[in-house]
Short mmCIF file of C-alpha atoms in Angstrom, two decimals:
data_model
loop_
_atom_site.label_atom_id
_atom_site.label_comp_id
_atom_site.label_asym_id
_atom_site.label_seq_id
_atom_site.Cartn_x
_atom_site.Cartn_y
_atom_site.Cartn_z
CA MET A 1019 114.51 181.77 116.97
CA VAL A 1020 112.02 184.12 118.70
CA LEU A 1021 108.69 185.07 118.36
CA VAL A 1022 107.72 188.63 120.27
CA GLY A 1023 104.56 190.35 120.53
CA THR A 1024 103.30 193.81 119.28
CA ASN A 1025 104.76 195.47 122.38
CA MET A 1026 107.89 193.96 122.63
CA ALA A 1027 108.67 194.75 118.80
CA ALA A 1028 107.62 198.49 119.29
CA ALA A 1029 109.73 199.14 122.27
CA LEU A 1030 112.55 197.31 119.92
CA ARG A 1031 112.01 198.87 116.99
CA PRO A 1032 113.50 202.35 117.13
CA ALA A 1033 116.59 200.84 118.06
CA GLY A 1034 116.69 199.04 114.66
CA VAL A 1035 117.39 195.72 116.63
CA LEU A 1036 114.85 193.98 114.63
CA LEU A 1037 116.03 194.72 110.98
CA ARG A 1038 117.72 191.94 109.10
CA ASP A 1039 119.72 189.73 110.43
CA ARG A 1040 120.69 191.90 113.34
CA ARG A 1041 117.82 191.06 115.49
CA GLN A 1042 119.00 187.37 114.81
CA GLU A 1043 122.30 188.08 116.26
CA LEU A 1044 120.72 190.10 119.64
CA LEU A 1045 117.89 187.81 120.10
CA ILE A 1046 118.63 184.27 119.73
CA LEU A 1047 116.43 183.23 122.96
CA THR A 1048 116.57 179.19 122.15
CA VAL A 1049 114.71 177.09 123.64
CA ARG A 1050 116.30 174.79 126.00
CA SER A 1051 116.30 172.55 129.04
CA ALA A 1052 116.20 174.42 132.54
CA ILE A 1053 116.92 174.08 136.40
CA LYS A 1054 113.85 174.58 137.36
CA ARG A 1055 110.31 174.33 135.71
CA MET A 1056 108.27 177.49 136.34
CA ASP A 1057 104.48 177.62 136.29
CA ALA A 1058 102.89 180.47 134.40
CA GLY A 1059 102.56 182.43 137.37
CA LYS A 1060 99.60 184.78 139.53
CA ARG A 1061 98.25 186.02 136.38
CA PRO A 1062 97.57 183.89 133.02
CA ALA A 1063 99.54 183.82 129.52
CA PRO A 1064 98.26 185.09 126.76
CA ASP A 1065 97.02 182.09 123.82
CA PRO A 1066 99.38 182.56 121.09
CA GLY A 1067 96.92 181.62 119.05
CA SER A 1068 94.78 184.54 119.66
CA GLY A 1069 94.56 187.52 117.34
CA ASP A 1070 95.36 189.96 120.32
CA PHE A 1071 99.00 188.46 121.68
CA GLY A 1072 100.53 190.73 123.80
CA ALA A 1073 97.61 193.52 123.13
CA GLY A 1074 97.07 195.40 127.18
CA ASN A 1075 99.52 192.88 128.51
CA SER A 1076 102.81 194.48 128.24
CA GLU A 1077 104.97 192.05 130.08
CA TRP A 1078 104.14 188.65 128.46
CA TYR A 1079 106.18 188.07 125.21
CA MET A 1080 106.29 184.37 123.88
CA VAL A 1081 109.52 181.86 122.64
CA ALA A 1082 108.80 179.90 120.10
CA GLN A 1083 110.71 178.27 117.39
CA GLY A 1084 110.17 180.84 113.93
CA PRO A 1085 111.48 183.78 112.98
CA VAL A 1086 110.93 187.36 114.49
CA SER A 1087 107.77 188.83 114.23
CA HIS A 1088 108.30 192.26 113.98
CA GLY A 1089 104.28 192.81 112.78
CA GLY A 1090 103.06 191.32 115.09
CA ALA A 1091 102.53 187.67 116.65
CA SER A 1092 102.80 185.17 114.29
CA ARG A 1093 100.06 182.34 114.78
CA VAL A 1094 101.85 179.03 115.97
CA GLN A 1095 101.27 175.81 114.63
CA PRO A 1096 100.84 172.43 116.60
CA GLN A 1097 104.11 171.55 114.54
CA GLN A 1098 105.18 174.23 116.78
CA GLN A 1099 104.33 172.99 119.60
CA LEU A 1100 107.37 173.94 122.00
CA PRO A 1101 109.35 170.83 124.93
CA GLN A 1102 107.58 171.47 128.72
CA LYS A 1103 111.18 172.61 129.56
CA GLN A 1104 112.06 176.49 130.44
CA PRO A 1105 114.25 178.49 128.11
CA ASN A 1106 118.09 179.62 128.27
CA VAL A 1107 119.02 182.80 127.93
CA PRO A 1108 122.54 182.59 128.59
CA GLU A 1109 123.14 186.14 127.21
CA ALA A 1110 120.89 187.50 130.15
CA PRO A 1111 120.14 185.65 132.96
CA ASP A 1112 118.10 188.61 134.43
CA LEU A 1113 115.67 187.31 131.70
CA LYS A 1114 112.76 185.64 133.66
CA PHE A 1115 110.47 182.59 132.04
CA SER A 1116 107.13 181.09 133.09
CA ARG A 1117 104.55 178.42 131.35
CA GLY A 1118 101.33 179.04 130.03
CA THR A 1119 98.93 176.23 128.06
CA GLY A 1120 97.35 177.37 124.71
CA HIS A 1121 95.31 175.52 122.35
CA ILE A 1122 99.07 174.29 120.72
CA GLY A 1123 99.56 172.34 124.68
CA TYR A 1124 102.94 173.94 126.22
CA PHE A 1125 104.89 177.26 125.22
CA TRP A 1126 107.25 179.82 127.28
CA VAL A 1127 106.92 183.06 128.00
CA LEU A 1128 108.78 185.67 128.99
CA ASN A 1129 108.55 188.65 131.36
CA ILE A 1130 110.44 191.74 130.88
CA ARG A 1131 110.04 194.48 132.77
CA ASP A 1132 113.62 194.87 134.04
CA ASP A 1133 114.67 197.96 132.28
CA GLU A 1134 118.38 197.40 132.40
CA VAL A 1135 117.80 194.21 130.12
CA MET A 1136 115.57 196.56 128.23
CA ARG A 1137 118.74 199.02 127.73
CA LYS A 1138 120.82 196.09 126.86
CA LEU A 1139 118.82 194.04 124.42
CA LYS A 1140 117.92 197.89 122.87
CA LEU A 1141 121.63 198.95 122.56
CA GLY A 1142 122.93 195.02 121.39
CA GLU A 1143 124.78 194.73 124.62
CA ILE A 1144 124.43 191.23 125.18
CA ARG A 1145 126.86 189.34 122.84
CA LYS A 1146 126.85 185.57 123.40
CA PRO A 1147 129.20 183.95 126.24
CA LYS A 1148 132.74 182.65 124.70
CA THR A 1149 133.78 181.18 127.30
CA GLY A 1150 132.65 178.68 130.78
CA ILE A 1151 133.24 177.90 133.70
CA LEU A 1152 131.86 174.77 135.09
CA MET A 1153 131.99 175.36 138.91
CA LEU A 1154 131.89 171.96 140.28
CA ASN A 1155 130.90 170.51 143.70
CA MET A 1156 129.00 168.30 145.59
CA GLY A 1157 126.12 170.17 145.96
CA GLY A 1158 123.40 170.25 148.99
CA PRO A 1159 119.38 170.32 149.04
CA GLU A 1160 117.96 173.48 149.22
CA THR A 1161 115.32 172.04 150.67
CA VAL A 1162 114.40 169.12 153.20
CA GLY A 1163 112.24 167.40 150.48
CA GLU A 1164 115.58 167.35 148.40
CA VAL A 1165 117.15 165.70 151.22
CA HIS A 1166 116.00 161.80 150.25
CA ASP A 1167 117.40 162.57 146.70
CA PHE A 1168 120.41 164.13 147.72
CA LEU A 1169 121.04 161.03 149.75
CA LEU A 1170 120.13 158.41 146.67
CA ARG A 1171 122.81 160.26 144.56
CA LEU A 1172 125.28 160.23 146.97
CA PHE A 1173 125.09 156.63 148.07
CA LEU A 1174 124.77 155.08 144.68
CA ASP A 1175 127.81 156.71 143.47
CA ARG A 1176 130.62 154.57 143.40
CA ASP A 1177 133.52 157.01 142.72
CA LEU A 1178 132.61 158.31 146.15
CA ILE A 1179 131.95 155.59 148.31
CA THR A 1180 132.02 152.30 147.39
CA LEU A 1181 129.67 149.60 148.62
CA PRO A 1182 128.57 145.63 148.51
CA VAL A 1183 125.41 145.02 146.28
CA GLN A 1184 125.61 149.15 145.79
CA ASN A 1185 122.25 149.39 143.95
CA LYS A 1186 120.19 147.46 146.47
CA LEU A 1187 122.62 149.12 150.09
CA GLY A 1188 122.76 152.79 148.86
CA PRO A 1189 118.66 153.00 148.30
CA PHE A 1190 118.15 151.00 151.79
CA ILE A 1191 121.11 153.51 153.33
CA ALA A 1192 119.34 156.46 151.85
CA LYS A 1193 116.40 155.94 152.81
CA ARG A 1194 116.97 155.17 156.50
CA ARG A 1195 119.42 158.38 156.86
CA THR A 1196 117.07 161.02 155.91
CA PRO A 1197 114.38 161.58 158.65
CA LYS A 1198 117.90 162.23 160.41
CA ILE A 1199 119.38 164.49 157.77
CA GLN A 1200 116.45 166.60 157.09
CA GLU A 1201 115.84 167.39 160.73
CA GLN A 1202 119.50 168.63 160.91
CA TYR A 1203 118.73 170.74 157.53
CA ARG A 1204 115.48 171.98 159.10
CA ARG A 1205 118.08 173.19 162.04
CA ILE A 1206 120.12 175.18 159.86
CA GLY A 1207 117.27 176.78 157.95
CA GLY A 1208 115.19 174.49 155.56
CA GLY A 1209 118.29 174.31 153.31
CA SER A 1210 122.17 174.29 152.00
CA PRO A 1211 123.14 178.38 151.05
CA ILE A 1212 125.63 176.27 148.67
CA LYS A 1213 123.94 176.95 145.47
CA MET A 1214 122.83 180.61 146.79
CA TRP A 1215 127.15 181.16 147.62
CA THR A 1216 128.32 179.16 144.72
CA SER A 1217 126.34 181.98 142.41
CA LYS A 1218 127.08 185.00 144.48
CA GLN A 1219 131.40 183.35 143.60
CA GLY A 1220 130.52 183.05 140.11
CA GLU A 1221 129.13 186.79 139.57
CA GLY A 1222 132.15 188.12 140.91
CA MET A 1223 134.27 185.02 139.46
CA VAL A 1224 132.85 186.06 135.62
CA LYS A 1225 132.78 189.94 136.35
CA LEU A 1226 136.41 190.16 136.69
CA LEU A 1227 137.43 187.59 134.51
CA ASP A 1228 135.54 189.61 131.74
CA GLU A 1229 138.20 192.54 132.50
CA LEU A 1230 141.33 190.43 133.10
CA SER A 1231 141.13 188.64 129.75
CA PRO A 1232 138.77 190.36 127.41
CA HIS A 1233 139.79 188.20 124.30
CA THR A 1234 138.49 184.98 125.78
CA ALA A 1235 134.64 187.41 127.03
CA PRO A 1236 131.69 187.14 127.41
CA HIS A 1237 132.87 184.37 130.11
CA LYS A 1238 129.56 182.64 131.80
CA TYR A 1239 129.69 180.17 134.95
CA TYR A 1240 127.82 177.23 135.25
CA ILE A 1241 127.05 175.32 137.94
CA GLY A 1242 127.80 171.50 138.16
CA PHE A 1243 126.51 169.44 141.55
CA ARG A 1244 126.94 165.83 141.68
CA TYR A 1245 123.63 165.14 144.01
CA VAL A 1246 121.68 167.79 143.29
CA HIS A 1247 120.20 169.95 140.42
CA PRO A 1248 121.77 171.89 138.45
CA LEU A 1249 123.63 168.10 138.37
CA THR A 1250 127.20 168.19 136.65
CA GLU A 1251 125.60 166.21 133.32
CA GLU A 1252 122.87 169.18 133.36
CA ALA A 1253 125.13 171.51 133.09
CA VAL A 1254 127.33 170.60 130.43
CA GLU A 1255 124.78 169.63 128.73
CA GLU A 1256 123.62 173.20 128.44
CA MET A 1257 127.04 174.47 128.28
CA GLU A 1258 126.98 172.07 124.65
CA ARG A 1259 123.58 173.81 123.83
CA ASP A 1260 125.50 177.56 124.84
CA GLY A 1261 127.94 176.78 121.91
CA LEU A 1262 130.96 177.70 124.14
CA GLU A 1263 134.52 178.47 122.38
CA ARG A 1264 136.58 176.73 125.39
CA ALA A 1265 134.53 174.91 129.15
CA ILE A 1266 136.56 174.90 131.98
CA ALA A 1267 135.92 172.79 134.65
CA PHE A 1268 136.71 174.54 137.76
CA THR A 1269 136.67 172.15 141.01
CA GLN A 1270 135.70 173.87 143.66
CA TYR A 1271 137.37 171.31 146.14
CA PRO A 1272 140.86 173.21 146.89
CA GLN A 1273 142.32 169.99 147.31
CA TYR A 1274 141.95 166.79 145.15
CA SER A 1275 140.52 163.43 145.90
CA CYS A 1276 139.11 160.72 143.91
CA SER A 1277 135.97 161.30 145.38
CA THR A 1278 134.96 164.65 144.90
CA THR A 1279 136.83 166.29 142.49
CA GLY A 1280 137.39 162.62 140.35
CA SER A 1281 133.57 161.92 140.67
CA SER A 1282 132.65 165.28 139.44
CA LEU A 1283 135.35 165.11 136.41
CA ASN A 1284 134.42 161.13 135.80
CA ALA A 1285 130.48 162.65 135.53
CA ILE A 1286 131.48 165.39 132.76
CA TYR A 1287 133.63 162.24 131.02
CA ARG A 1288 130.19 159.66 131.42
CA TYR A 1289 128.43 162.24 129.45
CA TYR A 1290 129.90 162.47 126.62
CA ASN A 1291 130.55 158.55 126.68
CA GLU A 1292 126.92 158.01 126.91
CA VAL A 1293 125.74 160.81 124.58
CA GLY A 1294 128.30 159.08 121.95
CA LYS A 1295 129.24 162.53 120.42
CA LYS A 1296 132.93 164.49 121.09
CA PRO A 1297 132.81 167.73 122.65
CA THR A 1298 132.22 170.67 120.49
CA MET A 1299 133.93 173.21 123.01
CA LYS A 1300 137.90 172.39 123.95
CA TRP A 1301 137.70 171.38 127.37
CA SER A 1302 140.57 172.04 130.29
CA THR A 1303 140.49 171.89 133.99
CA ILE A 1304 141.32 173.27 137.37
CA ASP A 1305 141.50 170.61 139.34
CA ARG A 1306 143.29 171.48 142.65
CA TRP A 1307 144.27 174.44 144.06
CA PRO A 1308 145.14 173.75 147.83
CA THR A 1309 148.17 176.28 148.31
CA HIS A 1310 146.88 179.49 145.64
CA PRO A 1311 148.50 182.70 147.59
CA LEU A 1312 144.90 184.00 147.88
CA LEU A 1313 143.18 181.32 149.37
CA ILE A 1314 146.38 181.00 152.21
CA GLN A 1315 146.72 184.90 152.35
CA PHE A 1316 150.05 186.81 152.64
CA ALA A 1317 149.98 188.09 156.15
CA LEU A 1318 152.77 186.98 158.91
CA CYS A 1319 151.41 187.24 162.63
CA TRP A 1320 153.29 187.41 165.42
CA VAL A 1321 151.74 186.49 168.85
CA GLN A 1322 154.58 187.78 170.64
CA SER A 1323 155.06 191.19 173.03
CA GLY A 1324 156.33 194.84 171.12
CA PRO A 1325 155.76 194.88 167.61
CA PRO A 1326 157.84 193.79 164.53
CA GLU A 1327 160.56 196.30 163.26
CA PRO A 1328 158.55 197.97 160.09
CA GLN A 1329 160.30 197.22 157.00
CA PRO A 1330 160.66 200.34 154.58
CA GLY A 1331 157.12 200.04 152.13
CA LEU A 1332 156.01 197.44 154.35
CA PRO A 1333 152.84 198.99 156.50
CA VAL A 1334 152.25 197.63 160.41
CA LEU A 1335 148.86 196.79 161.68
CA LEU A 1336 148.22 196.29 165.10
CA LEU A 1337 144.85 194.56 166.18
CA GLU A 1338 145.37 194.21 169.67
CA PRO A 1339 148.39 195.71 172.30
CA GLY A 1340 150.70 192.53 171.42
CA LEU A 1341 149.35 191.29 168.20
CA PRO A 1342 151.44 192.90 165.14
CA VAL A 1343 150.64 191.85 161.76
CA LEU A 1344 153.13 192.44 158.63
CA LEU A 1345 151.62 192.99 155.85
CA LEU A 1346 153.83 191.60 153.11
CA GLU A 1347 154.03 191.89 149.29
CA ALA A 1348 152.22 189.42 147.47
CA SER A 1349 154.03 187.49 144.45
CA ASP A 1350 152.42 189.51 142.01
CA GLY A 1351 153.85 192.52 142.97
CA LYS A 1352 150.22 193.33 145.13
CA ARG A 1353 149.84 193.86 148.58
CA GLY A 1354 148.36 191.09 150.25
CA GLY A 1355 146.45 192.11 153.31
CA PHE A 1356 143.80 189.60 155.55
CA GLN A 1357 142.76 187.07 153.04
CA CYS A 1358 140.73 184.27 152.55
CA PHE A 1359 141.74 181.53 155.41
CA ALA A 1360 144.21 183.61 157.79
CA ASP A 1361 141.71 186.47 157.48
CA HIS A 1362 139.46 184.46 159.37
CA ILE A 1363 141.54 183.38 161.73
CA LEU A 1364 142.83 186.52 162.36
CA LYS A 1365 139.01 187.67 163.24
CA GLU A 1366 138.36 184.94 165.26
CA LEU A 1367 141.30 185.13 167.49
CA ASP A 1368 140.65 188.46 168.05
CA HIS A 1369 136.97 187.02 169.78
CA PHE A 1370 139.55 185.03 172.67
CA PRO A 1371 140.20 186.82 175.91
CA LEU A 1372 143.41 188.20 175.19
CA GLU A 1373 145.21 186.43 178.08
CA LYS A 1374 143.41 183.23 176.19
CA ARG A 1375 144.58 184.36 172.75
CA ARG A 1376 148.01 182.22 173.06
CA GLU A 1377 146.83 179.02 173.99
CA VAL A 1378 143.85 178.74 171.50
CA VAL A 1379 144.32 175.87 169.60
CA ILE A 1380 143.59 176.00 165.58
CA LEU A 1381 141.42 172.82 164.90
CA PHE A 1382 141.61 172.60 160.89
CA SER A 1383 138.57 170.67 160.38
CA ALA A 1384 138.30 168.87 156.68
CA HIS A 1385 135.80 165.98 155.75
CA SER A 1386 137.28 162.59 156.72
CA LEU A 1387 138.31 159.78 153.71
CA PRO A 1388 137.46 156.14 154.20
CA MET A 1389 141.85 154.61 154.79
CA SER A 1390 140.19 152.09 152.01
CA VAL A 1391 140.51 155.55 149.58
CA VAL A 1392 143.70 156.56 151.19
CA ASN A 1393 145.74 153.72 151.13
CA ARG A 1394 145.07 153.25 147.06
CA GLY A 1395 147.36 156.78 147.09
CA ASP A 1396 144.54 159.47 146.75
CA PRO A 1397 146.63 162.75 147.44
CA TYR A 1398 143.75 164.29 149.37
CA PRO A 1399 145.43 163.84 152.95
CA GLN A 1400 148.87 165.58 151.41
CA GLU A 1401 146.86 168.13 149.82
CA VAL A 1402 144.99 169.11 152.44
CA GLY A 1403 148.17 169.27 154.94
CA ALA A 1404 149.67 171.54 152.73
CA THR A 1405 146.88 174.00 153.14
CA VAL A 1406 147.04 173.83 156.47
CA GLN A 1407 151.18 173.83 156.65
CA ARG A 1408 150.66 177.19 154.40
CA VAL A 1409 148.35 178.89 156.44
CA MET A 1410 150.07 178.34 159.97
CA GLU A 1411 153.51 179.58 157.93
CA LYS A 1412 151.88 182.90 157.27
CA LEU A 1413 150.02 183.61 160.59
CA GLY A 1414 153.97 182.50 161.99
CA PHE A 1415 152.90 178.89 164.22
CA SER A 1416 151.86 181.56 166.49
CA ASN A 1417 148.89 179.19 167.95
CA PRO A 1418 149.40 175.21 168.77
CA TYR A 1419 146.84 173.22 165.47
CA ARG A 1420 146.13 170.08 164.53
CA LEU A 1421 144.25 168.88 161.57
CA VAL A 1422 141.16 166.40 162.16
CA TRP A 1423 138.62 165.41 160.07
CA GLN A 1424 134.57 164.94 160.37
CA SER A 1425 131.53 164.00 159.02
CA LYS A 1426 132.68 159.79 159.00
CA VAL A 1427 129.95 157.53 158.00
CA GLY A 1428 129.64 154.18 158.28
CA PRO A 1429 131.95 151.44 160.69
CA MET A 1430 135.02 151.08 158.46
CA PRO A 1431 137.98 152.70 158.89
CA TRP A 1432 138.40 156.62 158.31
CA LEU A 1433 141.30 159.39 158.71
CA GLY A 1434 141.46 160.72 162.37
CA PRO A 1435 141.48 162.24 164.81
CA LEU A 1436 137.57 162.81 164.11
CA THR A 1437 136.92 166.44 165.05
CA ASP A 1438 134.35 164.99 167.89
CA GLU A 1439 137.32 162.79 169.72
CA ALA A 1440 140.10 166.07 169.38
CA ILE A 1441 137.69 168.17 171.15
CA ARG A 1442 137.02 165.84 173.63
CA GLY A 1443 140.55 164.77 174.09
CA LEU A 1444 141.95 168.69 174.26
CA CYS A 1445 139.40 169.61 176.82
CA GLU A 1446 140.41 166.19 178.86
CA ARG A 1447 144.02 167.90 179.05
CA GLY A 1448 143.09 171.43 179.92
CA ARG A 1449 142.92 172.86 176.51
CA LYS A 1450 139.48 174.78 176.52
CA ASN A 1451 139.95 177.55 174.61
CA ILE A 1452 139.54 175.73 170.89
CA LEU A 1453 139.22 177.97 167.37
CA LEU A 1454 137.79 175.48 164.56
CA VAL A 1455 139.04 176.18 160.74
CA PRO A 1456 136.69 173.98 157.91
CA ILE A 1457 139.83 173.83 155.80
CA ALA A 1458 138.59 171.99 152.80
CA PHE A 1459 135.11 174.22 152.70
CA THR A 1460 135.31 177.21 150.59
CA SER A 1461 131.17 177.97 151.36
CA ASP A 1462 128.64 177.02 154.56
CA HIS A 1463 126.66 174.51 154.16
CA ILE A 1464 125.54 171.26 156.21
CA GLU A 1465 128.78 170.16 157.48
CA THR A 1466 129.78 173.74 158.89
CA LEU A 1467 126.45 175.11 159.83
CA TYR A 1468 125.04 171.84 161.87
CA GLU A 1469 128.04 169.28 162.60
CA LEU A 1470 130.82 172.31 163.39
CA ASP A 1471 128.17 174.95 164.39
CA ILE A 1472 125.42 172.87 166.23
CA GLU A 1473 126.66 168.84 166.99
CA TYR A 1474 130.83 170.76 168.25
CA SER A 1475 130.31 174.18 169.01
CA GLN A 1476 127.20 174.24 171.41
CA VAL A 1477 126.10 170.30 172.56
CA LEU A 1478 129.61 168.85 172.69
CA ALA A 1479 131.37 172.12 173.94
CA ASN A 1480 128.75 172.17 176.79
CA GLU A 1481 129.62 168.25 177.80
CA CYS A 1482 132.84 168.52 178.01
CA GLY A 1483 133.07 171.89 179.58
CA VAL A 1484 135.52 174.04 177.20
CA GLU A 1485 135.71 177.76 177.87
CA ASN A 1486 135.67 179.46 174.33
CA ILE A 1487 134.81 177.75 171.09
CA ARG A 1488 134.54 179.62 167.45
CA ARG A 1489 134.60 178.86 164.13
CA ALA A 1490 136.18 180.66 161.21
CA GLU A 1491 134.25 182.11 158.81
CA SER A 1492 133.95 179.97 155.80
CA LEU A 1493 134.79 181.94 152.19
CA ASN A 1494 131.14 182.61 151.36
CA GLY A 1495 130.61 186.22 149.46
CA ASN A 1496 134.16 187.08 150.76
CA PRO A 1497 134.26 190.06 147.20
CA LEU A 1498 138.40 188.36 147.97
CA PHE A 1499 137.35 184.79 147.36
CA SER A 1500 135.93 186.01 143.94
CA LYS A 1501 139.01 187.78 143.03
CA ALA A 1502 141.21 183.90 144.53
CA LEU A 1503 139.33 181.97 141.44
CA ALA A 1504 139.17 184.78 138.92
CA ASP A 1505 142.58 184.78 139.76
CA LEU A 1506 143.24 181.16 139.52
CA VAL A 1507 140.58 180.75 135.88
CA HIS A 1508 142.90 183.91 134.26
CA SER A 1509 145.99 182.09 134.93
CA HIS A 1510 144.83 179.28 134.08
CA ILE A 1511 143.90 180.53 130.64
CA GLN A 1512 147.62 182.35 129.93
CA SER A 1513 149.26 179.02 130.86
CA ASN A 1514 146.78 176.61 128.06
CA GLU A 1515 147.07 173.55 129.92
CA ARG A 1516 144.68 171.15 129.88
CA CYS A 1517 145.45 170.32 133.04
CA SER A 1518 147.46 170.06 136.45
CA THR A 1519 150.32 167.52 135.89
CA GLN A 1520 149.43 165.53 139.31
CA LEU A 1521 145.72 164.83 136.95
CA THR A 1522 147.85 163.12 134.69
CA LEU A 1523 149.00 160.42 137.09
CA SER A 1524 146.29 157.59 138.46
CA CYS A 1525 146.57 156.35 142.13
CA PRO A 1526 149.23 153.44 142.14
CA LEU A 1527 146.38 151.17 143.17
CA CYS A 1528 143.80 152.50 140.97
CA VAL A 1529 140.56 150.42 141.09
CA ASN A 1530 138.37 152.73 138.69
CA PRO A 1531 139.02 152.33 134.76
CA VAL A 1532 137.00 155.67 134.64
CA CYS A 1533 139.21 157.24 136.26
CA ARG A 1534 141.86 156.76 134.01
CA GLU A 1535 139.23 157.76 130.82
CA THR A 1536 138.50 160.79 132.19
CA LYS A 1537 142.23 161.37 133.11
CA SER A 1538 143.22 160.59 129.03
CA PHE A 1539 140.36 163.02 127.89
CA PHE A 1540 140.90 165.87 129.60
CA SER A 1541 144.92 165.65 128.72
CA SER A 1542 144.65 165.17 124.87
CA GLN A 1543 142.21 167.95 124.91
CA GLN A 1544 143.61 170.33 121.72
CA LEU A 1545 143.74 174.11 122.96
#
């Protein structure tokens, strides 16, 4: 439970929240693991063993195991020493903790000055989450110092890449590549923004979900990265401690691959298998969404002279003379508009000289995959192609386009043509107006900010004599993308689906027995 100082008790007593059992409903601040440990801060925390805990120090409150004390701080016995990990308050993410030390060892301190949080505590508006959405992704190092561990986990993941004597070769490759990759992260600001964008997307998603699906609210998002903290298994552990009723593993890769989404789902299965216990919550998964309408968008664009004939009730918007856009009805009866991928393509095409706009080549760039994985039957190439096809259909095939692949590692054959080779080839053939579209990435990270923006759009473009090259903006903090995520989860909840039909099928030449166990884990859940 919670041990609070006199000042906090005094602040809450007028609202009556510390009376009887109600205090336990509102202030269940149990000690939990956290993503990062936080130091005690610039000012010292009070010693909980002293008699003046909380006196004259109204922003600090001790969190410990034991009953709530509203008459003053209770002395903490040595056997009540807390773990050296930060508490987590899923019902109130705004609460900030710091670590202090006293004669009992480590303890955790709650810094609460936020008026809105205090208001919620007084009014009893903080509720335990009921449905958790685990946002799965590869992740990226937030600092240059995290690059080595990121690469080490990546090259040791046999779901992603299979190497001979991987436990030795993986660390060797990670160590060798670290300086080069660190320099790339320095060029983009010192770290990956993917956690920041995932958090913003998650916040927008759960806010909408609480309105769309009140019977499964409150909803809480969790971040589960494969190669940096918070790791997938750490997120699952946190979800279990939060006592959720329902858990949804939501891949942030629109197109499924055994090496990306499959690896993240395998990590969930391995967590339960290794700890030797069954889930206390009901699991399901959104394992792919390559053609979701809000991902693609509902606008149809013509690059022909003269506007199309307007249809009753459907507005026509003219971006430029000769470049009309007819807004169509979405499948759910709501207006479509400039949304997600097609929205960003239209926005970037608008920057090309008008006389060149029709000849702009759209290069849809996705992370490549080893041919050894493709030849086992991995559906990734087809699903990326499906996204590209739907986007071009909505654009009315207004421009020439190709699907290309980036981020190849090592000498073995990978999916091609590679993005850099395609740019060179187009320039050699006189096609020097190019729009790059990161079709398999929903948030900016090293592959968009460095590989596409610097390596290709600056260095390579100068070498090849490109006239105009632009990169379509990633979905990042676009509120329409948060709406798409909320719509996906809401539809998934309504369908009562455990996983997609496609997830139940193993690749014809699958060599990973864990994949089969993972598929069985999700398909056998009782919702």
